[in-house]
Short mmCIF file of C-alpha atoms and ligand atoms in Angstrom, two decimals:
data_model
loop_
_atom_site.label_atom_id
_atom_site.label_comp_id
_atom_site.label_asym_id
_atom_site.label_seq_id
_atom_site.Cartn_x
_atom_site.Cartn_y
_atom_site.Cartn_z
CA MET A 1 -2.68 0.56 -15.98
CA THR A 2 0.60 -0.15 -17.70
CA ALA A 3 1.95 -3.63 -16.90
CA LEU A 4 5.33 -3.86 -15.20
CA THR A 5 7.58 -6.87 -15.84
CA LEU A 6 11.23 -7.88 -15.40
CA SER A 7 13.23 -9.53 -18.14
CA THR A 8 16.69 -11.07 -18.37
CA ALA A 9 16.76 -10.45 -22.12
CA GLY A 10 19.42 -8.20 -23.56
CA ALA A 11 18.54 -4.68 -24.69
CA ALA A 12 19.42 -5.58 -28.27
CA THR A 13 17.52 -8.86 -28.47
CA LEU A 14 14.22 -8.09 -26.70
CA ARG A 15 11.23 -7.65 -28.99
CA ALA A 16 9.63 -4.29 -28.11
CA ASP A 17 8.39 -1.09 -29.73
CA ALA A 18 11.19 0.89 -28.15
CA VAL A 19 14.21 0.52 -25.94
CA VAL A 20 14.75 3.22 -23.32
CA VAL A 21 18.29 4.19 -22.38
CA GLY A 22 19.69 6.76 -19.97
CA VAL A 23 21.91 9.65 -20.96
CA ALA A 24 23.67 11.89 -18.46
CA GLN A 25 25.42 15.24 -18.55
CA GLY A 26 29.15 14.67 -18.62
CA ALA A 27 31.88 17.30 -18.50
CA LYS A 28 32.45 17.00 -22.26
CA GLY A 29 28.91 16.31 -23.45
CA PRO A 30 26.29 13.58 -23.12
CA VAL A 31 27.32 10.24 -21.61
CA VAL A 32 25.39 7.01 -22.17
CA ALA A 33 24.49 5.46 -18.83
CA GLN A 34 25.18 1.90 -17.72
CA GLY A 35 22.59 -0.62 -18.91
CA ALA A 36 22.70 0.58 -22.51
CA GLU A 37 25.98 -1.09 -23.52
CA ALA A 38 24.36 -3.42 -26.09
CA VAL A 39 22.42 -0.53 -27.60
CA ASP A 40 25.55 1.61 -27.81
CA LYS A 41 27.35 -1.31 -29.49
CA ALA A 42 24.65 -1.43 -32.19
CA PHE A 43 25.47 2.23 -32.84
CA GLY A 44 29.12 1.26 -33.24
CA GLY A 45 29.88 2.82 -29.86
CA LYS A 46 28.72 6.20 -31.16
CA LEU A 47 25.36 6.58 -29.39
CA ALA A 48 26.59 9.53 -27.27
CA ALA A 49 27.83 11.29 -30.41
CA VAL A 50 24.55 10.61 -32.24
CA LEU A 51 22.60 12.01 -29.31
CA GLU A 52 24.83 15.09 -29.13
CA THR A 53 24.24 15.70 -32.86
CA LEU A 54 20.51 15.60 -32.15
CA GLY A 55 20.94 18.27 -29.46
CA ALA A 56 20.72 16.00 -26.42
CA THR A 57 22.72 17.05 -23.37
CA GLY A 58 21.57 14.47 -20.81
CA GLY A 59 19.66 17.11 -18.90
CA GLU A 60 16.72 16.10 -16.74
CA GLY A 61 13.41 15.96 -18.63
CA GLU A 62 15.03 15.41 -22.03
CA ALA A 63 13.63 12.73 -24.34
CA THR A 64 15.43 12.07 -27.63
CA LYS A 65 14.10 9.56 -30.15
CA VAL A 66 16.53 7.84 -32.52
CA PRO A 67 15.65 5.22 -35.15
CA ALA A 68 17.36 1.98 -34.18
CA PRO A 69 20.26 0.76 -36.32
CA ALA A 70 20.52 -2.82 -37.57
CA GLY A 71 21.27 -5.19 -34.73
CA LEU A 72 18.48 -4.02 -32.43
CA LYS A 73 15.16 -5.84 -32.29
CA ALA A 74 13.29 -2.68 -31.28
CA PRO A 75 12.75 -0.13 -34.07
CA LEU A 76 13.21 2.89 -31.78
CA VAL A 77 15.69 4.04 -29.17
CA LEU A 78 14.51 6.61 -26.65
CA ALA A 79 17.23 8.35 -24.66
CA VAL A 80 16.02 10.04 -21.48
CA GLY A 81 18.05 12.58 -19.50
CA LEU A 82 19.35 11.66 -16.04
CA GLY A 83 20.96 14.99 -15.18
CA ALA A 84 24.58 15.26 -14.09
CA VAL A 85 26.75 12.12 -14.10
CA PRO A 86 26.91 11.03 -10.46
CA ASP A 87 30.08 11.80 -8.57
CA THR A 88 32.08 8.57 -8.82
CA THR A 89 34.18 9.61 -5.85
CA ASP A 90 31.20 9.03 -3.54
CA ALA A 91 30.42 5.65 -1.99
CA GLU A 92 28.73 4.03 -4.95
CA GLY A 93 28.56 6.50 -7.80
CA GLU A 94 24.95 5.58 -8.49
CA TYR A 95 22.23 7.64 -10.01
CA ALA A 96 19.82 9.05 -7.44
CA GLU A 97 16.62 7.01 -7.30
CA GLU A 98 14.57 10.14 -7.99
CA ALA A 99 16.59 10.81 -11.19
CA LEU A 100 15.72 7.28 -12.35
CA ARG A 101 12.07 7.67 -11.30
CA ARG A 102 11.75 10.92 -13.27
CA ALA A 103 13.56 9.62 -16.34
CA ALA A 104 11.33 6.53 -16.40
CA GLY A 105 8.31 8.81 -16.14
CA VAL A 106 9.51 10.96 -19.04
CA ALA A 107 10.00 7.78 -21.10
CA ALA A 108 6.54 6.43 -20.28
CA ARG A 109 4.96 9.73 -21.33
CA ALA A 110 6.98 9.90 -24.55
CA LEU A 111 5.93 6.33 -25.42
CA ALA A 112 2.18 6.69 -24.83
CA GLY A 113 0.40 4.50 -27.36
CA ALA A 114 3.26 1.98 -27.69
CA LYS A 115 2.52 -1.63 -26.76
CA LYS A 116 5.78 -2.53 -25.07
CA ALA A 117 8.96 -0.74 -24.11
CA ALA A 118 12.17 -2.17 -22.71
CA PHE A 119 13.76 0.00 -20.02
CA ALA A 120 17.56 -0.36 -20.16
CA LEU A 121 18.25 2.25 -17.48
CA PRO A 122 21.12 1.93 -14.97
CA VAL A 123 20.05 -0.47 -12.20
CA THR A 124 22.28 -1.15 -9.21
CA THR A 125 19.94 -1.88 -6.32
CA ALA A 126 16.42 -3.15 -5.61
CA GLU A 127 15.55 0.46 -4.73
CA ASP A 128 16.52 1.44 -8.29
CA VAL A 129 14.14 -1.23 -9.62
CA GLN A 130 11.35 0.19 -7.47
CA ALA A 131 12.08 3.78 -8.54
CA ILE A 132 12.13 2.95 -12.27
CA GLY A 133 8.98 0.87 -11.91
CA GLU A 134 7.19 3.65 -10.05
CA GLY A 135 8.33 6.24 -12.59
CA ALA A 136 7.07 4.18 -15.54
CA LEU A 137 3.69 3.45 -13.94
CA LEU A 138 3.19 7.00 -12.67
CA GLY A 139 4.34 8.60 -15.92
CA SER A 140 1.88 6.60 -18.02
CA TYR A 141 -1.10 7.85 -15.98
CA ALA A 142 -3.90 9.53 -17.91
CA PHE A 143 -7.30 10.65 -16.65
CA THR A 144 -9.77 9.88 -19.39
CA ALA A 145 -13.00 9.12 -17.50
CA PHE A 146 -14.67 12.30 -18.70
CA GLN A 147 -13.56 12.29 -22.34
CA ALA A 148 -16.50 11.41 -24.61
CA VAL A 149 -14.04 11.76 -27.48
CA PRO A 150 -10.70 10.20 -26.38
CA LYS A 151 -7.80 12.66 -26.63
CA ASN A 152 -5.35 9.81 -27.04
CA ALA A 153 -7.09 6.96 -28.80
CA LYS A 154 -4.10 4.63 -28.43
CA GLY A 155 -4.07 4.90 -24.64
CA PRO A 156 -1.02 4.68 -22.38
CA LEU A 157 2.10 2.54 -22.79
CA GLY A 158 0.96 -1.09 -22.57
CA GLU A 159 3.92 -2.78 -20.88
CA ALA A 160 7.18 -1.62 -19.34
CA THR A 161 9.81 -4.35 -19.15
CA LEU A 162 12.74 -3.56 -16.89
CA LEU A 163 16.09 -4.94 -17.99
CA GLY A 164 19.10 -5.21 -15.75
CA ALA A 165 16.98 -6.33 -12.80
CA LYS A 166 17.01 -9.93 -11.57
CA PRO A 167 13.58 -11.58 -12.00
CA ARG A 168 14.53 -14.40 -9.57
CA ASP A 169 15.99 -12.13 -6.91
CA LYS A 170 13.66 -11.84 -3.89
CA ALA A 171 14.49 -8.20 -3.29
CA HIS A 172 13.98 -7.28 -6.93
CA LYS A 173 10.63 -9.12 -7.07
CA ALA A 174 9.50 -7.36 -3.89
CA ALA A 175 10.61 -4.05 -5.39
CA VAL A 176 8.34 -4.62 -8.40
CA GLU A 177 5.44 -5.53 -6.13
CA ARG A 178 5.99 -2.38 -4.05
CA ALA A 179 6.26 -0.22 -7.18
CA VAL A 180 2.99 -1.60 -8.58
CA THR A 181 1.14 -1.17 -5.27
CA VAL A 182 2.42 2.32 -4.57
CA ALA A 183 1.86 3.52 -8.14
CA GLU A 184 -1.64 2.03 -8.32
CA GLU A 185 -2.55 3.75 -5.07
CA ILE A 186 -1.05 7.07 -6.18
CA ASN A 187 -3.03 6.78 -9.40
CA ARG A 188 -6.17 6.00 -7.39
CA ALA A 189 -5.65 9.26 -5.45
CA ARG A 190 -4.99 11.16 -8.71
CA ASP A 191 -8.29 9.87 -10.10
CA LEU A 192 -10.16 11.05 -7.01
CA VAL A 193 -8.54 14.49 -7.16
CA ASN A 194 -9.26 14.85 -10.88
CA THR A 195 -12.89 13.74 -10.59
CA PRO A 196 -15.02 16.87 -10.90
CA PRO A 197 -16.88 18.01 -7.77
CA ASN A 198 -20.32 17.41 -9.25
CA GLU A 199 -19.41 13.70 -9.24
CA LEU A 200 -17.19 13.43 -6.18
CA ASN A 201 -18.91 14.64 -3.04
CA PRO A 202 -18.52 13.50 0.58
CA ALA A 203 -21.01 10.63 0.18
CA SER A 204 -19.53 9.28 -3.06
CA PHE A 205 -15.98 9.61 -1.66
CA ALA A 206 -17.07 7.66 1.42
CA ALA A 207 -18.63 5.01 -0.82
CA ALA A 208 -15.34 4.64 -2.70
CA ALA A 209 -13.56 4.12 0.63
CA THR A 210 -16.10 1.51 1.73
CA ALA A 211 -15.67 -0.40 -1.54
CA ALA A 212 -11.86 -0.34 -1.39
CA GLY A 213 -11.99 -1.38 2.27
CA LYS A 214 -14.01 -4.50 1.39
CA GLN A 215 -11.57 -5.38 -1.35
CA HIS A 216 -8.43 -5.02 0.75
CA GLY A 217 -9.49 -6.18 4.21
CA ILE A 218 -9.71 -2.72 5.77
CA LYS A 219 -12.47 -1.93 8.23
CA VAL A 220 -14.34 1.19 7.12
CA GLN A 221 -16.75 3.18 9.29
CA VAL A 222 -18.67 6.15 7.91
CA LEU A 223 -20.30 8.81 10.07
CA ASP A 224 -23.05 10.58 8.12
CA GLU A 225 -24.46 14.00 8.99
CA LYS A 226 -26.82 12.56 11.60
CA ALA A 227 -24.05 10.63 13.33
CA LEU A 228 -21.81 13.70 13.14
CA ALA A 229 -24.50 15.81 14.83
CA LYS A 230 -25.01 13.18 17.51
CA GLY A 231 -21.27 12.96 18.09
CA GLY A 232 -20.81 16.72 18.36
CA TYR A 233 -18.54 17.23 15.34
CA GLY A 234 -19.21 20.96 15.08
CA GLY A 235 -16.20 21.65 12.85
CA ILE A 236 -17.04 19.16 10.09
CA LEU A 237 -20.76 20.02 10.30
CA GLY A 238 -20.12 23.76 10.32
CA VAL A 239 -18.16 23.53 7.06
CA GLY A 240 -20.58 21.13 5.38
CA VAL A 241 -23.86 22.71 6.44
CA GLY A 242 -24.08 25.09 3.47
CA SER A 243 -23.97 22.30 0.90
CA GLU A 244 -26.71 20.11 -0.55
CA ALA A 245 -24.17 17.27 -0.27
CA PRO A 246 -23.80 16.62 3.48
CA PRO A 247 -20.45 15.88 5.16
CA ARG A 248 -18.92 12.57 6.24
CA LEU A 249 -16.18 11.40 8.55
CA VAL A 250 -14.64 8.15 7.32
CA LYS A 251 -12.45 5.92 9.46
CA LEU A 252 -10.29 3.31 7.71
CA SER A 253 -8.66 0.78 10.05
CA TYR A 254 -5.89 -1.47 8.80
CA THR A 255 -4.61 -3.76 11.55
CA HIS A 256 -1.85 -6.36 11.63
CA SER A 257 -2.00 -9.08 14.28
CA LYS A 258 1.71 -8.66 15.12
CA ALA A 259 1.77 -4.87 15.01
CA GLU A 260 3.66 -3.14 17.78
CA LYS A 261 3.05 0.43 16.67
CA SER A 262 0.10 2.43 15.45
CA LEU A 263 -0.13 5.42 13.14
CA ALA A 264 -3.06 7.71 12.41
CA PHE A 265 -3.27 9.60 9.13
CA VAL A 266 -5.78 12.44 8.91
CA GLY A 267 -6.76 13.97 5.57
CA LYS A 268 -8.49 17.21 4.61
CA GLY A 269 -11.28 16.21 2.26
CA ILE A 270 -13.05 19.32 1.00
CA THR A 271 -14.58 17.96 -2.20
CA TYR A 272 -15.04 21.53 -3.40
CA ASP A 273 -13.85 24.73 -1.71
CA SER A 274 -15.85 27.70 -2.96
CA GLY A 275 -14.77 29.62 0.13
CA GLY A 276 -18.31 29.53 1.50
CA ILE A 277 -19.89 32.88 2.47
CA SER A 278 -16.34 34.31 2.33
CA LEU A 279 -16.57 33.37 -1.33
CA LYS A 280 -13.37 33.01 -3.34
CA PRO A 281 -13.13 35.39 -6.30
CA ALA A 282 -13.11 34.09 -9.86
CA GLY A 283 -9.63 32.90 -10.68
CA HIS A 284 -9.24 31.22 -7.29
CA ASN A 285 -11.91 28.53 -7.37
CA GLU A 286 -11.50 26.78 -10.73
CA THR A 287 -9.13 24.15 -9.35
CA MET A 288 -10.69 23.79 -5.90
CA LYS A 289 -11.85 20.25 -6.62
CA CYS A 290 -8.29 19.48 -5.52
CA ASP A 291 -9.07 20.44 -1.92
CA MET A 292 -9.64 16.80 -0.98
CA ALA A 293 -6.12 15.76 -2.04
CA GLY A 294 -5.07 15.24 1.60
CA ALA A 295 -7.93 12.80 2.20
CA ALA A 296 -7.16 11.05 -1.10
CA ALA A 297 -3.51 10.68 -0.01
CA VAL A 298 -4.51 9.24 3.36
CA PHE A 299 -6.99 6.83 1.72
CA ALA A 300 -4.35 5.67 -0.77
CA ALA A 301 -1.65 5.28 1.89
CA VAL A 302 -3.86 3.12 4.14
CA VAL A 303 -4.81 0.87 1.22
CA ALA A 304 -1.14 0.61 0.21
CA ALA A 305 -0.15 -0.34 3.78
CA ALA A 306 -2.84 -3.05 3.75
CA ARG A 307 -1.86 -4.40 0.33
CA LEU A 308 1.78 -4.54 1.40
CA GLY A 309 0.76 -6.27 4.64
CA LEU A 310 2.90 -3.94 6.73
CA GLN A 311 3.33 -4.98 10.35
CA VAL A 312 1.85 -1.82 11.81
CA ASN A 313 -1.67 -0.60 12.57
CA VAL A 314 -2.68 2.32 10.37
CA THR A 315 -5.88 4.28 10.83
CA GLY A 316 -6.98 6.76 8.19
CA TRP A 317 -9.41 9.55 8.95
CA LEU A 318 -11.05 11.31 6.01
CA ALA A 319 -12.72 14.59 7.00
CA LEU A 320 -15.10 15.10 4.06
CA ALA A 321 -17.25 18.17 3.41
CA GLU A 322 -18.19 20.53 0.61
CA ASN A 323 -17.66 24.22 1.41
CA MET A 324 -20.52 26.11 -0.22
CA PRO A 325 -22.33 29.42 0.33
CA SER A 326 -26.09 29.19 0.90
CA GLY A 327 -28.86 30.25 3.26
CA SER A 328 -27.87 27.44 5.59
CA ALA A 329 -24.11 28.04 5.40
CA THR A 330 -21.96 29.03 8.36
CA ARG A 331 -21.49 32.82 8.47
CA PRO A 332 -18.38 34.78 9.35
CA GLY A 333 -19.12 35.54 13.01
CA ASP A 334 -20.68 32.18 13.85
CA VAL A 335 -19.23 30.15 16.71
CA LEU A 336 -18.81 26.38 16.30
CA ARG A 337 -18.66 23.87 19.15
CA MET A 338 -15.94 21.49 18.09
CA TYR A 339 -15.63 17.76 18.80
CA SER A 340 -12.88 18.50 21.33
CA GLY A 341 -15.23 20.74 23.31
CA LYS A 342 -13.42 23.94 22.33
CA THR A 343 -15.34 26.75 20.64
CA VAL A 344 -14.18 28.43 17.43
CA GLU A 345 -15.28 31.80 16.08
CA VAL A 346 -15.38 31.51 12.31
CA LEU A 347 -14.05 34.82 11.00
CA ASN A 348 -13.49 33.56 7.47
CA THR A 349 -15.43 30.61 6.08
CA ASP A 350 -12.63 30.06 3.55
CA ALA A 351 -10.38 28.88 6.39
CA GLU A 352 -12.46 25.70 6.48
CA GLY A 353 -9.78 23.00 6.25
CA ARG A 354 -8.56 23.59 9.79
CA LEU A 355 -12.14 23.25 11.06
CA VAL A 356 -12.73 19.79 9.60
CA LEU A 357 -9.21 18.67 10.52
CA ALA A 358 -9.60 19.90 14.10
CA ASP A 359 -12.48 17.48 14.69
CA ALA A 360 -10.70 14.58 12.98
CA LEU A 361 -7.45 15.25 14.90
CA ALA A 362 -9.30 15.35 18.22
CA LYS A 363 -11.10 12.11 17.39
CA ALA A 364 -7.93 10.39 16.16
CA SER A 365 -6.18 11.43 19.39
CA GLU A 366 -8.65 9.44 21.53
CA GLU A 367 -6.97 6.23 20.36
CA THR A 368 -3.53 7.53 21.39
CA PRO A 369 -1.63 6.37 18.30
CA ASP A 370 2.18 6.50 18.39
CA ALA A 371 2.00 9.38 15.90
CA ILE A 372 -0.56 11.35 13.93
CA VAL A 373 0.22 12.86 10.52
CA ASP A 374 -2.31 15.09 8.84
CA VAL A 375 -2.17 15.94 5.15
CA ALA A 376 -3.98 18.97 3.76
CA THR A 377 -4.17 21.47 0.94
CA LEU A 378 -4.43 23.96 3.75
CA THR A 379 -3.10 27.39 2.83
CA GLY A 380 -2.25 29.59 -0.13
CA ALA A 381 0.45 31.02 2.13
CA MET A 382 2.38 27.73 1.98
CA VAL A 383 2.31 27.92 -1.82
CA LEU A 384 3.72 31.46 -1.64
CA ALA A 385 6.44 30.28 0.72
CA LEU A 386 7.53 27.03 -0.95
CA GLY A 387 6.17 27.11 -4.50
CA ASN A 388 4.24 24.52 -6.45
CA ARG A 389 6.39 21.45 -5.91
CA THR A 390 7.37 21.45 -2.24
CA PHE A 391 5.18 20.71 0.78
CA GLY A 392 5.69 22.20 4.22
CA ILE A 393 6.14 20.06 7.34
CA MET A 394 5.14 21.33 10.78
CA SER A 395 5.20 19.33 13.99
CA ASN A 396 4.98 19.48 17.77
CA ASP A 397 8.14 17.32 17.82
CA ASP A 398 11.31 18.58 16.10
CA ALA A 399 12.83 15.11 15.77
CA PHE A 400 9.68 13.72 14.13
CA ARG A 401 9.58 16.67 11.74
CA THR A 402 13.18 15.99 10.76
CA GLU A 403 12.42 12.30 10.28
CA LEU A 404 9.52 13.08 7.97
CA HIS A 405 11.65 15.52 6.02
CA GLU A 406 14.31 12.84 5.53
CA ILE A 407 11.71 10.20 4.58
CA ALA A 408 10.16 12.54 2.00
CA ASP A 409 13.62 13.22 0.61
CA GLU A 410 14.35 9.50 0.37
CA VAL A 411 11.17 8.77 -1.63
CA GLY A 412 11.68 11.76 -3.94
CA GLU A 413 9.05 14.12 -2.55
CA PRO A 414 10.37 17.68 -2.12
CA SER A 415 9.45 19.08 1.31
CA TRP A 416 10.74 21.55 3.83
CA PRO A 417 10.48 21.88 7.64
CA MET A 418 8.49 24.90 8.83
CA PRO A 419 8.26 26.27 12.38
CA LEU A 420 5.23 26.83 14.64
CA PRO A 421 6.18 30.16 16.26
CA THR A 422 4.11 30.63 19.43
CA ASP A 423 3.95 34.41 18.98
CA LEU A 424 1.51 33.86 16.12
CA ARG A 425 -1.05 32.29 18.48
CA LYS A 426 -2.35 35.60 19.87
CA GLY A 427 -3.52 36.64 16.42
CA MET A 428 -6.19 33.94 16.75
CA ASP A 429 -7.51 35.25 20.09
CA SER A 430 -11.28 35.68 19.88
CA PRO A 431 -13.28 37.97 22.19
CA THR A 432 -16.21 35.54 21.96
CA ALA A 433 -14.85 32.00 21.61
CA ASP A 434 -11.79 30.01 22.71
CA ILE A 435 -10.04 30.65 19.40
CA ALA A 436 -10.76 32.19 15.97
CA ASN A 437 -10.16 30.31 12.73
CA MET A 438 -8.00 33.13 11.37
CA GLY A 439 -5.00 35.03 12.60
CA GLU A 440 -2.29 37.25 11.17
CA ARG A 441 -2.00 37.23 7.41
CA MET A 442 1.79 37.00 7.52
CA GLY A 443 2.93 33.42 8.06
CA GLY A 444 -0.58 32.16 7.24
CA GLY A 445 0.61 28.58 6.77
CA LEU A 446 2.15 28.54 10.23
CA VAL A 447 -0.93 30.16 11.76
CA ALA A 448 -3.00 27.29 10.34
CA GLY A 449 -0.52 24.80 11.78
CA LEU A 450 -0.74 26.44 15.22
CA PHE A 451 -4.54 26.21 15.05
CA LEU A 452 -4.39 22.46 14.31
CA LYS A 453 -1.90 21.87 17.12
CA GLU A 454 -4.54 22.92 19.67
CA PHE A 455 -6.75 20.00 18.69
CA VAL A 456 -4.09 17.29 18.97
CA GLY A 457 -4.37 15.27 22.17
CA GLU A 458 -1.95 16.00 25.01
CA GLY A 459 1.38 14.18 24.62
CA ILE A 460 0.73 12.83 21.12
CA THR A 461 3.43 13.16 18.46
CA TRP A 462 1.90 14.97 15.51
CA ALA A 463 2.99 16.41 12.18
CA HIS A 464 1.13 18.43 9.58
CA LEU A 465 1.93 18.31 5.86
CA ASP A 466 0.61 21.34 3.94
CA ILE A 467 0.49 20.07 0.35
CA ALA A 468 -1.42 23.05 -1.13
CA GLY A 469 1.43 23.61 -3.62
CA PRO A 470 2.34 20.13 -4.93
CA ALA A 471 -1.11 18.44 -4.73
CA PHE A 472 -2.34 19.77 -8.05
CA ASN A 473 -0.17 20.52 -11.08
CA GLU A 474 -1.66 23.36 -13.09
CA ALA A 475 1.39 23.55 -15.35
CA GLY A 476 2.45 21.01 -17.95
CA PRO A 477 3.50 17.45 -17.08
CA PHE A 478 7.11 16.86 -15.92
CA GLY A 479 9.00 13.70 -14.99
CA TYR A 480 6.37 11.24 -13.75
CA THR A 481 4.00 14.04 -12.70
CA PRO A 482 0.95 14.65 -14.88
CA LYS A 483 -1.17 17.73 -15.17
CA GLY A 484 -3.87 17.82 -12.46
CA GLY A 485 -3.83 15.60 -9.36
CA THR A 486 -0.33 14.40 -8.45
CA GLY A 487 -0.72 12.04 -5.49
CA SER A 488 1.54 14.19 -3.32
CA ALA A 489 2.64 12.86 0.12
CA ILE A 490 1.53 9.25 -0.47
CA ARG A 491 5.05 7.86 -0.87
CA THR A 492 6.08 9.70 2.30
CA LEU A 493 3.17 8.23 4.30
CA VAL A 494 3.78 4.71 2.98
CA ARG A 495 7.49 4.90 3.75
CA LEU A 496 6.74 6.20 7.26
CA ALA A 497 4.45 3.19 7.77
CA GLU A 498 7.13 0.80 6.42
CA LEU A 499 9.82 2.22 8.71
CA THR A 500 7.45 2.16 11.69
CA ALA A 501 6.58 -1.47 10.91
CA ASP A 502 10.26 -2.39 10.72
CA GLY A 503 10.92 -0.68 14.05
CA ASP A 504 13.37 1.68 12.36
CA LEU A 505 11.69 4.76 13.72
CA GLY A 506 11.95 6.38 17.15
N1 BES B 1 -8.07 25.30 0.08
C1 BES B 1 -7.53 26.55 0.42
C2 BES B 1 -6.00 26.61 0.29
C3 BES B 1 -5.42 26.40 -1.08
C4 BES B 1 -4.99 27.47 -1.83
C5 BES B 1 -5.22 25.13 -1.59
C6 BES B 1 -4.42 27.28 -3.07
C7 BES B 1 -4.66 24.93 -2.84
C8 BES B 1 -4.25 26.02 -3.58
C9 BES B 1 -7.90 26.90 1.85
O1 BES B 1 -9.09 26.39 2.31
C10 BES B 1 -8.01 28.39 1.96
O2 BES B 1 -8.87 28.93 1.32
N2 BES B 1 -7.14 29.00 2.76
C11 BES B 1 -7.13 30.39 2.94
C12 BES B 1 -7.02 30.67 4.42
C13 BES B 1 -7.25 32.12 4.80
C14 BES B 1 -8.70 32.49 4.55
C15 BES B 1 -6.90 32.28 6.25
C16 BES B 1 -5.94 30.96 2.19
O3 BES B 1 -4.89 30.32 2.17
O4 BES B 1 -6.08 32.01 1.59
MN1 MN B 2 -10.75 27.59 1.80
ZN1 ZN B 3 -9.74 24.67 1.43
#
C-alpha cells in the first residue's frame, strides 16, 4: 500500500514528483485553498487564474495538472477540486472532512505510478489529517491479484507526504495511525469483495479470518458444517446446503481488559448469490460475488478495533454460505428450523441473506451485548429506494438509529434512516411455519428488516445496515472510491466502536 508520512517541509522546497493543492469554487471563479500559498507564490500569485484558463472551476472530482514553474522542487502541480468555498460565517470556515477525503482520493488516483507526492491541502485539525490520509490511501487502491498482465505496470502512488500537519503533535500522529489502520482494513475488505467466488468460499474466508486473528490478537472460532448441524443452525445450513463449498459461522472476539461496553457486529457473507433454486436471471448475478461485503466489513471493523486497541469488547459474527442451485439445495416450500427455534418457510431461495443473518443474530444475542449492528447487501429494494451510494439504517431503537446516521455522516458515509412499519409483518405470515422468508414486494428492504428483527434477542438494541447499493461500485471510480468493492460501512462501525469505548454513546 501507499506509504503515508508527515513533513514539515514547505510545498515549494519538498522533493517530490508532484505537489497536490486544493482549489475551491468561489463566487467569481476558482479559489486556491489554504496550504498552497508557497505554490501560488511560485506562480506569481496567479495560480487561480492559470487554473481557470485550463478550465478548472474547483468542483468536486476535478483534477487539473499544471507543469510547475521555476521555484518549485516538484515538476508537477496537481490541483484537486474541493467544491464550494466553505461559508466563512460559520464557526470555523473549514472544509468538510469528506471534501478533503475525496479530493485526496482523486489526487492519489491521478498520480498512480508516481513515487512520491506532497499533499498541500488545507489542514486545520487532526481530523483533517486523518481524512486526507484516508483519502490518499483509499484512492490509491488497486486490485491486481488476478492480472497475469498488469494493467498498470507502474503500480499505485508510492508515498503520500502530508504537509501542513505537525509531525510532533500527538493528535496529528494518532490521526495518521488511525488513517493507516482504517484504510488498510477497508482495503482488506475491498480485496475480499473483489476476489472471485471460485477462490473465495466460506472455508477460505474463514481461513483468512483465522490468520488475521492470529496476527492481531483476536480470538477466532469457526463452526464448520458439522458443528452447524450439531448446533441447530438451520438458516445458515439451509442456504449453504446446495453448494459444494459448505457454510461456516465465524466468531471473532476482540476483548479489552478495561472494557465497560460490548458490541456485536454481524455480517452477511454469501460468497456467491446465484439465487439458488429461485435462480437469478442473467444480468442479475454477474456481480453477486459482492454478497459477502457485510461480512467483509464486520471482519475489517473488528480487526481495526483490535489494531487501535479500543477500550471496548467487539465480537464479529460472519455468516458465510454460498447460495447455489443443485439437487441438494433448499427448495421454495421447504421449512427450516432456525437456531432461535423458530421455523421459516422458504418461499424464495433468493431471500437467503435474512436466513443466515437470523441464525447469527440469535446466536449473537445470547451474549447480551450492549448493541448489535448487522451489515448486509440484503435487498435490491434498498438500492431502488436510496441509489448506489447510500445505505439504509433500520433499528428497533429510534435513538440508536439516529446515532448511527449521525456517525455515518461524520465519517463521510452517506446513509439514511428507514422505518420498520409493523403493518408489513403480516405479509410474511406462513400457513405452515412461524414466518415466511418473503413478504410484500413493496417496501422489500423494510420487510427484510422486519424479518431480522424477529431473531434479535428480547431487549437488545439492534440496528441493520442494508449496504446493497454502496457495497459494490459498478460505475467508474470517484473520489476515493474505486470500481468494485468499496468497503462500505467500515468507517461507521469503527467510529461506533471508538465512541462506545470513549463512553460517548448512550
Ligand atoms: N443479494 C441480494 C440483494 C442485492 C441486490 C445485493 C442487488 C446487491 C445488489 C439478495 O440476496 C436478494 O436476492 N434479495 C432479493 C429478495 C427478494 C427475493 C425478496 C431482492 O432484493 O430481490
Ligand atoms: Mn439473494
Ligand atoms: Zn444475497
